[in-house]
Tab-separated table of C-alpha atoms in Angstrom:
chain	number	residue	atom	x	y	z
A	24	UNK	CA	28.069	90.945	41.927
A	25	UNK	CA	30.298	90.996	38.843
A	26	UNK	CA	28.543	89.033	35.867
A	27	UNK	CA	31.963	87.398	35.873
A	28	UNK	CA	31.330	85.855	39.440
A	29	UNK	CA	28.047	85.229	38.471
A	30	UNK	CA	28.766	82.937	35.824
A	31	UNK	CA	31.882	81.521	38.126
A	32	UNK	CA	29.211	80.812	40.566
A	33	UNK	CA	26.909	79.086	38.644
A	34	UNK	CA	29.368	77.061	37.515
A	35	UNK	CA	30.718	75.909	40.603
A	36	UNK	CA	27.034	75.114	41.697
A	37	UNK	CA	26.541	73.341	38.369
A	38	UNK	CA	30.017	71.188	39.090
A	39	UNK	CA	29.002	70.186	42.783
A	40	UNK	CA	25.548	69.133	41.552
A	41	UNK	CA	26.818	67.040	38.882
A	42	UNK	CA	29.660	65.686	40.985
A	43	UNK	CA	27.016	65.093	44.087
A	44	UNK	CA	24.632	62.942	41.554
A	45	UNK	CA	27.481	61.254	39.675
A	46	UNK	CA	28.420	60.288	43.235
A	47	UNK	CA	25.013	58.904	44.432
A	48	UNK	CA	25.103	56.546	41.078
A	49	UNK	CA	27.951	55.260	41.743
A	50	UNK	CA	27.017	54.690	45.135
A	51	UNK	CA	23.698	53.164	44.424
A	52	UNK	CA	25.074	50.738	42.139
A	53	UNK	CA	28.485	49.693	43.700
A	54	UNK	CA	26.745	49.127	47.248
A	55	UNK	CA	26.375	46.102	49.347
A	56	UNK	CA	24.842	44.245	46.348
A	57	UNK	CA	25.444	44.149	42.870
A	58	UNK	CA	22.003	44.016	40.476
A	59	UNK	CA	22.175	40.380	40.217
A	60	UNK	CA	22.383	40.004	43.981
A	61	UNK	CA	19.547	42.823	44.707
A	62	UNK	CA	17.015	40.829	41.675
A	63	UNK	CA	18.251	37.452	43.530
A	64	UNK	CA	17.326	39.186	47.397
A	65	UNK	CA	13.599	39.926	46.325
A	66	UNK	CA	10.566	38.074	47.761
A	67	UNK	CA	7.411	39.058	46.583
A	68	UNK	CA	3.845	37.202	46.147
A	69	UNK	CA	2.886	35.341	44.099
A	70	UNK	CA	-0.844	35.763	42.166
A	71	UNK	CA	-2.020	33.199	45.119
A	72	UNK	CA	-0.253	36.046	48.220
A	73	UNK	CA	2.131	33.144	48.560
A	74	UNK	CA	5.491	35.071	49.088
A	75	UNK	CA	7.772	33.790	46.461
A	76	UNK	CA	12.322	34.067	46.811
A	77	UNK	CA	13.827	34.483	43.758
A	78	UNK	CA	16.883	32.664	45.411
A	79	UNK	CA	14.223	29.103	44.854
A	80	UNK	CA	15.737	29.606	41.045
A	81	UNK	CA	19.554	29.447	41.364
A	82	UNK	CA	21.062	27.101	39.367
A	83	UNK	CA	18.682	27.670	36.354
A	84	UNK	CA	19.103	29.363	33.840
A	85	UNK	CA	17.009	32.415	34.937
A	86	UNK	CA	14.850	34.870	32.997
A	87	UNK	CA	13.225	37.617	34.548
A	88	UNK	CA	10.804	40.215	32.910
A	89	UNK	CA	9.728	43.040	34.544
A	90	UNK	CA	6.432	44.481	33.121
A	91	UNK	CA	2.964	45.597	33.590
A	92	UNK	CA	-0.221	45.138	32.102
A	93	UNK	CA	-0.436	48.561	30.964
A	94	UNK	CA	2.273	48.145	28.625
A	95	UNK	CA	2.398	47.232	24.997
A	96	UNK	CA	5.289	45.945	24.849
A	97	UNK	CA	5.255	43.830	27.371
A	98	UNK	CA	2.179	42.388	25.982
A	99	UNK	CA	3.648	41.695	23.043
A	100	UNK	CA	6.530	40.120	24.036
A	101	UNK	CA	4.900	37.745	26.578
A	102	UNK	CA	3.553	34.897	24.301
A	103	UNK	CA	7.156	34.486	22.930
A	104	UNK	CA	8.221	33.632	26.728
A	105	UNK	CA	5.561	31.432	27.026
A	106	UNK	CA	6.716	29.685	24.201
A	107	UNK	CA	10.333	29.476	25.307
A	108	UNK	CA	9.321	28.901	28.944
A	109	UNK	CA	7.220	25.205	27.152
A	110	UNK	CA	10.397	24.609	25.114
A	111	UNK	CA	13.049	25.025	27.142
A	112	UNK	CA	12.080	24.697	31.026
A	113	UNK	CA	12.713	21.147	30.797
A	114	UNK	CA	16.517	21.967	30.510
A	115	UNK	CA	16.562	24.125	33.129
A	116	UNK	CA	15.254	27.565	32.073
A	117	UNK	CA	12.722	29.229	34.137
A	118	UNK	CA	11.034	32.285	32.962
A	119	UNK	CA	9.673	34.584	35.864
A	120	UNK	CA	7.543	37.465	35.531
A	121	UNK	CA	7.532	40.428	37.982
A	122	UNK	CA	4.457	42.932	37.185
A	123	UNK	CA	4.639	46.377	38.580
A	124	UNK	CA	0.796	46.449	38.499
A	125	UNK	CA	-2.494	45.501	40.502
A	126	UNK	CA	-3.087	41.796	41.462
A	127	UNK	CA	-6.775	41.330	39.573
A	128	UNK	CA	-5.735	42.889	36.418
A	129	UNK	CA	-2.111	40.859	36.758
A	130	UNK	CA	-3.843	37.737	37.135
A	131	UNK	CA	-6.667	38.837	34.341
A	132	UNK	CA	-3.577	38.770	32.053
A	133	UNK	CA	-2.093	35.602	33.212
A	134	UNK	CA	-5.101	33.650	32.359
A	135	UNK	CA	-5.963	35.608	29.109
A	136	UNK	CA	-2.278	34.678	28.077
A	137	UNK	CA	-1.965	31.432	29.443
A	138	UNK	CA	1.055	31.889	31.757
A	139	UNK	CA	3.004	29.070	32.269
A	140	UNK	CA	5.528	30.478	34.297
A	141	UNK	CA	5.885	31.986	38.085
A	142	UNK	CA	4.466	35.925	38.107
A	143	UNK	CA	5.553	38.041	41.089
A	144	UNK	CA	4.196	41.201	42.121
A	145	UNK	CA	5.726	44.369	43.236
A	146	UNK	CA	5.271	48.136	43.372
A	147	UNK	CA	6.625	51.171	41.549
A	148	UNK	CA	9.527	50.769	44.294
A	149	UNK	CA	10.692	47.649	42.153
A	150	UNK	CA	11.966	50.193	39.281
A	151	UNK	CA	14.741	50.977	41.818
A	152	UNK	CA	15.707	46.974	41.610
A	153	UNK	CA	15.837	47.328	37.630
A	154	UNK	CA	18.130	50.633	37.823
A	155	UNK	CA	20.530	48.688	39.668
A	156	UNK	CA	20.420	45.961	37.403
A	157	UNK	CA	21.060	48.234	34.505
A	158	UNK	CA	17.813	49.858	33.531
A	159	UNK	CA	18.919	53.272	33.701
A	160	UNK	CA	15.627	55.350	32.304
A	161	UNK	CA	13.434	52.346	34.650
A	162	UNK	CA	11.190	51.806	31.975
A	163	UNK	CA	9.405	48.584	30.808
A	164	UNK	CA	9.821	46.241	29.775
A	165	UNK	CA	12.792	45.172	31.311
A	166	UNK	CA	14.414	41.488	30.958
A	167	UNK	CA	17.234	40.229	32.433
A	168	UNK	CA	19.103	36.400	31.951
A	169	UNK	CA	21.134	34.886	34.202
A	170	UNK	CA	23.100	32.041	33.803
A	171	UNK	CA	23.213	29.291	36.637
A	172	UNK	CA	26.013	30.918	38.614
A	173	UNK	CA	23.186	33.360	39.443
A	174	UNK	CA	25.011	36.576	36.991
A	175	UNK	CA	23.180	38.559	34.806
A	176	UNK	CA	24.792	37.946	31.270
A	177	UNK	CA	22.083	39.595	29.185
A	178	UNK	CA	19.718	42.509	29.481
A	179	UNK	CA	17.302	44.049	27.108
A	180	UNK	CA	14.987	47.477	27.521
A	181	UNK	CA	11.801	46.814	25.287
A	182	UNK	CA	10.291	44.647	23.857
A	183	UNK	CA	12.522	41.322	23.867
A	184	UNK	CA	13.705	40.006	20.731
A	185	UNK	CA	12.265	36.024	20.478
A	186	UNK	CA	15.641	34.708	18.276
A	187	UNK	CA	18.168	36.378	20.068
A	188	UNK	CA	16.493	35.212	23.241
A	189	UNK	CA	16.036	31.739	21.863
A	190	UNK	CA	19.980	31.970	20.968
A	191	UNK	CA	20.793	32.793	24.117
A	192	UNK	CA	18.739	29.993	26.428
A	193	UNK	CA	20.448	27.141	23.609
A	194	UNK	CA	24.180	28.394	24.455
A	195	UNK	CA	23.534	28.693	28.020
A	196	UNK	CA	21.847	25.299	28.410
């Protein structure tokens, strides 16, 4: 073969696979469900085993973390949504955590940092949930806000920023 063909071939090759994964994206993300409607499907357990529907929340004012105890900064950011979670649930936000981690070392955690708010549990599968929600690398931490209609109107990969979170909750009380 020709090095001409060659590098026709590869190309082709290289086009199809491109084309195939752009495909499966799209796909993925413009199925049955949008992100906001795959977060709002889940039920997981609770730190008690008690299954728990994220549907219970709908006409809050809805954050939801995604993290793991492994991470730094999830750590870090998870006192500032305890603080937010004490300041502002009263108006109707409700901060829920979802930990892609082990149930002992979750609840460890919860205690050491005085949760005050709902904390699901779920497997590495749940990084599939965040990628449709918008988390395109699926790495934590993840947050997502969602205004009482039940849409996701905010997202932020890392470590959430406490003011611009704050800012958010006031105009969407």
């Amino acid at each position: 073969m020709s090095r001409r063909r060659q590098i026709l071939l590869l190309a082709a090759v290289g086009l199809i696979a491109a084309a195939s994964g752009f495909g499966m994206h799209w796909w993925r993300l413009s199925g049955a469900s949008s992100g906001a409607e795959a977060v709002m499907r889940l039920r997981l357990p609770d730190l008690a085993g008690q299954e728990q529907a994220m549907s219970q929340w709908h006409g809050r004012v809805l954050i939801v973390n995604f993290w793991a105890t492994w991470c730094a900064p999830c750590r870090e950011e998870i006192p500032a949504f305890v603080k937010l979670q004490a300041k502002y649930g009263a108006r109707g936000a409700q901060f829920v955590g979802i930990a892609i981690d082990q149930r002992d070392k979750v609840a460890d955690f919860a205690r050491e940092f005085g949760i005050n708010y709902p904390v699901l549990l779920a497997g590495i599968d749940m990084v599939e949930v965040t990628r449709q929600a918008g988390n395109r690398v699926g790495a934590l931490p993840y947050t997502l806000v969602f205004d009482r209609e039940g849409r996701i109107v905010a997202s932020e990969l890392g470590k959430a920023k406490e003011t611009e979170l704050e800012q958010r909750l006031r105009s969407l009380l």
